[in-house]
Coordinates of N, CA and C in Angstrom, one line a residue:
L12 N -7.4 -7.3 6.2 CA -6.7 -6.7 6.7 C -7.1 -7.6 8.3
D13 N -8.0 -7.7 9.0 CA -8.0 -8.3 10.7 C -6.5 -9.1 10.4
S14 N -6.4 -10.3 9.9 CA -5.4 -11.2 9.1 C -4.2 -10.8 9.4
L15 N -4.1 -10.3 8.2 CA -2.5 -9.3 7.9 C -1.8 -8.8 9.4
Q16 N -2.8 -7.9 9.9 CA -2.1 -7.1 11.3 C -2.2 -8.5 12.5
E17 N -2.4 -9.2 12.6 CA -2.7 -10.5 13.0 C -0.9 -11.1 12.9
K18 N -0.7 -10.9 12.2 CA 0.4 -11.4 11.4 C 1.5 -10.8 11.4
I19 N 0.9 -9.1 12.4 CA 2.6 -7.9 12.0 C 2.5 -8.6 13.2
D20 N 1.3 -8.5 13.9 CA 1.2 -8.1 15.7 C 2.5 -9.6 15.9
E21 N 2.6 -10.9 15.4 CA 3.1 -12.2 16.1 C 4.6 -11.8 16.0
A22 N 4.3 -11.0 14.0 CA 6.2 -10.5 14.3 C 6.3 -9.6 15.2
S23 N 5.8 -8.5 16.0 CA 5.8 -7.5 16.3 C 6.5 -8.1 17.8
D24 N 7.9 -8.8 18.0 CA 7.9 -8.6 19.1 C 8.8 -9.0 20.3
N25 N 8.9 -8.9 21.4 CA 10.0 -7.8 22.2 C 10.1 -6.3 21.7
N26 N 8.8 -5.4 21.5 CA 9.0 -4.4 21.3 C 9.5 -4.1 19.8
T27 N 9.8 -4.6 19.3 CA 10.6 -4.5 18.0 C 9.4 -4.2 16.6
S28 N 9.4 -3.8 16.1 CA 8.7 -3.9 15.0 C 10.0 -4.2 13.8
P29 N 9.4 -5.6 12.5 CA 10.1 -5.4 12.0 C 9.7 -4.4 10.3
D30 N 10.9 -4.5 10.2 CA 10.2 -3.4 8.2 C 9.2 -4.7 7.8
I31 N 8.5 -4.2 7.4 CA 7.1 -4.0 5.7 C 6.7 -3.8 5.0
Y32 N 7.6 -4.8 4.2 CA 6.3 -4.2 2.8 C 4.9 -5.1 2.2
I33 N 4.1 -4.6 2.2 CA 3.2 -5.0 1.6 C 2.8 -4.7 -0.2
T34 N 2.3 -5.4 -0.2 CA 2.5 -5.7 -2.0 C 1.1 -6.2 -3.4
G35 N 0.5 -5.4 -3.9 CA -1.0 -5.7 -4.5 C -1.9 -4.9 -4.7
D36 N -3.5 -6.1 -5.8 CA -4.0 -4.6 -6.2 C -5.2 -4.5 -5.0
F37 N -5.1 -3.8 -4.0 CA -6.2 -3.7 -4.1 C -7.7 -3.3 -3.9
N38 N -7.7 -2.7 -4.9 CA -8.6 -2.5 -5.8 C -10.3 -1.1 -4.7
Y39 N -9.2 0.1 -4.2 CA -9.4 1.5 -3.5 C -9.7 2.8 -4.2
P40 N -10.0 2.3 -5.6 CA -9.7 3.5 -6.3 C -10.8 4.7 -5.3
D41 N -11.7 4.5 -4.0 CA -12.2 6.1 -3.3 C -10.9 7.3 -2.9
I42 N -9.8 5.7 -2.5 CA -8.6 6.7 -2.2 C -8.3 7.4 -2.7
D43 N -7.9 9.1 -2.4 CA -7.0 9.3 -3.1 C -5.3 10.1 -2.2
W44 N -5.0 8.9 -2.9 CA -3.3 9.2 -2.4 C -2.4 10.4 -2.4
S45 N -2.6 11.6 -3.2 CA -2.7 12.4 -3.1 C -2.0 13.6 -1.5
T46 N -3.6 13.5 -1.0 CA -3.6 13.7 0.2 C -4.7 13.1 1.8
K47 N -4.5 11.3 1.1 CA -4.7 10.2 2.3 C -5.9 10.5 2.5
G48 N -6.6 11.0 1.3 CA -8.4 10.6 2.3 C -9.3 9.3 0.7
S49 N -10.4 9.5 2.1 CA -11.4 8.0 1.8 C -11.8 9.5 1.1
E50 N -12.6 8.8 -0.3 CA -13.5 9.9 -1.2 C -15.0 8.9 -0.8
G51 N -15.9 9.3 -0.3 CA -17.1 8.9 -1.1 C -17.3 8.7 0.2
S52 N -18.5 7.3 0.6 CA -18.6 6.5 2.2 C -18.5 5.3 2.1
G53 N -17.2 4.8 0.7 CA -16.6 3.6 1.6 C -16.5 3.5 2.5
T54 N -16.6 2.5 3.4 CA -15.2 2.7 4.8 C -14.9 1.2 4.5
Q55 N -14.0 0.3 3.4 CA -13.4 -0.2 3.5 C -11.6 1.0 2.6
G56 N -12.0 1.6 2.1 CA -11.3 2.8 2.1 C -10.1 3.7 3.3
N57 N -11.9 3.8 4.4 CA -11.2 4.4 5.8 C -10.1 3.0 6.2
E58 N -10.6 2.2 6.0 CA -9.8 1.3 7.4 C -8.6 0.7 6.6
L59 N -8.3 0.4 5.3 CA -7.6 0.9 5.0 C -6.9 1.9 5.7
L60 N -7.0 3.0 5.6 CA -6.5 4.4 6.0 C -6.1 4.1 7.9
E61 N -6.1 2.5 7.9 CA -7.1 2.9 9.6 C -5.9 2.3 10.1
F62 N -5.4 1.2 8.8 CA -4.2 0.4 8.6 C -3.1 0.0 8.5
M63 N -2.3 1.4 7.7 CA -1.7 2.3 7.4 C -1.3 2.9 8.4
N64 N -2.0 4.0 8.9 CA -2.0 4.4 10.3 C -1.5 4.1 11.5
R65 N -2.4 2.7 11.2 CA -2.2 1.9 13.0 C -0.7 1.4 12.6
N66 N 0.1 1.2 11.7 CA 1.0 0.2 11.6 C 2.3 1.5 10.9
F67 N 2.6 2.3 10.9 CA 3.1 3.3 10.2 C 3.3 2.9 8.9
L68 N 2.7 3.1 8.0 CA 2.9 2.8 6.6 C 3.0 3.6 5.9
T69 N 3.6 3.6 4.5 CA 3.4 4.5 3.8 C 3.2 3.6 2.6
Q70 N 2.3 4.4 1.6 CA 2.2 3.7 0.1 C 2.9 4.9 -0.4
V71 N 3.7 3.8 -1.1 CA 5.0 5.1 -2.1 C 4.6 4.2 -3.7
V72 N 3.6 4.2 -3.4 CA 2.8 3.9 -5.4 C 2.2 5.6 -6.3
Q73 N 3.7 6.3 -6.7 CA 2.9 7.8 -7.1 C 1.6 7.6 -8.9
K74 N 1.8 7.0 -9.5 CA 1.9 7.3 -10.5 C 0.4 6.1 -10.7
P75 N -0.8 6.3 -11.8 CA -1.7 5.1 -11.8 C -1.4 4.2 -12.9
T76 N -2.4 2.9 -12.3 CA -1.5 1.6 -12.3 C -3.3 0.9 -13.2
R77 N -4.0 1.3 -13.0 CA -5.0 1.9 -13.9 C -6.0 2.5 -13.9
E78 N -6.0 2.6 -15.9 CA -7.1 4.0 -16.0 C -6.2 5.4 -15.1
E79 N -7.2 6.4 -14.9 CA -6.6 7.5 -13.7 C -6.7 7.0 -11.9
N80 N -6.2 5.4 -10.9 CA -6.2 4.9 -10.5 C -4.9 3.8 -9.7
I81 N -4.2 5.0 -8.9 CA -3.6 3.6 -8.0 C -4.1 2.5 -7.9
L82 N -4.0 1.7 -8.0 CA -5.4 0.4 -7.6 C -3.8 -0.7 -7.1
D83 N -2.8 -1.1 -7.4 CA -1.8 -1.5 -7.1 C -0.8 -0.6 -5.9
L84 N -1.2 -0.5 -5.3 CA 0.1 -0.3 -3.5 C 1.0 -1.5 -3.6
F85 N 2.3 -0.5 -3.2 CA 3.7 -1.0 -2.4 C 3.0 -0.3 -1.5
L86 N 3.0 -1.1 0.1 CA 3.1 -0.3 1.3 C 4.2 -1.0 2.0
T87 N 5.0 0.4 2.9 CA 6.4 0.2 3.6 C 6.4 1.1 5.5
N88 N 7.4 -0.2 6.2 CA 6.7 1.0 7.7 C 8.8 2.0 6.6
V89 N 9.5 1.4 6.3 CA 10.4 2.4 5.7 C 11.1 2.4 4.3
P90 N 9.6 3.4 4.5 CA 10.0 3.9 3.2 C 11.9 4.4 2.5
R91 N 12.6 4.8 4.1 CA 13.1 5.0 2.9 C 14.3 4.3 2.2
Y92 N 14.0 2.9 2.7 CA 14.6 1.9 1.6 C 13.8 2.2 0.7
V93 N 13.5 2.3 -0.1 CA 12.5 3.2 -1.8 C 13.5 3.9 -2.2
T94 N 13.8 3.5 -3.2 CA 14.7 4.1 -3.6 C 14.5 4.5 -4.7
E95 N 13.5 3.9 -6.1 CA 12.5 4.5 -6.8 C 10.8 3.1 -7.3
V96 N 10.8 4.1 -7.1 CA 9.2 3.7 -8.3 C 9.3 3.6 -9.8
Q97 N 8.5 2.7 -10.3 CA 8.7 2.9 -11.5 C 7.3 1.8 -12.1
V98 N 5.7 2.8 -12.7 CA 4.9 2.4 -13.8 C 5.1 2.2 -14.5
A99 N 4.5 1.2 -15.2 CA 4.9 0.8 -16.9 C 3.6 0.5 -17.5
P100 N 2.8 0.5 -18.0 CA 2.8 -0.7 -19.0 C 3.0 -1.8 -19.5
T101 N 2.0 -2.8 -19.9 CA 2.2 -4.0 -19.0 C 1.0 -4.6 -20.9
S102 N 1.7 -5.8 -21.7 CA 0.9 -6.2 -22.4 C -0.2 -7.5 -21.5
L103 N 0.4 -8.0 -20.1 CA 0.4 -9.0 -19.5 C -1.1 -8.1 -18.9
S104 N -1.0 -6.9 -18.9 CA -2.8 -6.9 -17.9 C -3.1 -5.9 -18.0
D105 N -4.2 -5.4 -17.5 CA -5.3 -4.1 -17.7 C -4.5 -3.5 -16.7
H106 N -3.0 -3.4 -16.2 CA -3.0 -3.4 -14.9 C -0.9 -2.9 -15.0
H107 N -0.8 -1.8 -14.4 CA 0.5 -1.1 -14.7 C 1.1 -2.3 -14.4
L108 N 2.5 -2.4 -14.4 CA 3.6 -3.3 -14.2 C 3.9 -1.8 -13.0
V109 N 4.4 -2.3 -11.6 CA 5.4 -2.1 -10.1 C 6.1 -2.1 -10.4
K110 N 7.3 -1.2 -10.0 CA 9.3 -2.2 -9.6 C 8.8 -1.2 -8.9
V111 N 9.4 -1.7 -7.6 CA 10.7 -0.9 -7.4 C 11.5 -2.0 -6.4
Q112 N 11.9 -0.4 -6.3 CA 13.8 -0.7 -6.0 C 14.6 0.3 -4.7

């Protein structure tokens, strides 16, 4: 997260904030996305939540992407541009496919 924060800081010149879109398999099953809280004693989940708060990021995937967990995330600081999020099974992976428009 530190190197990602550096890139965001570099892109945020002249006190302007760029539109940010970050996606991937973050693998934080301890985060409860309905409450935006981290269960258990894992600090990595808390670090991600702090990173998101610092950069005004919203996580828009609301359905499980692997078993009962939301592991594949789509983070953005402009959620108003997200019009639809679909999660569907695929034969290509043990994770579901996430489509964001």
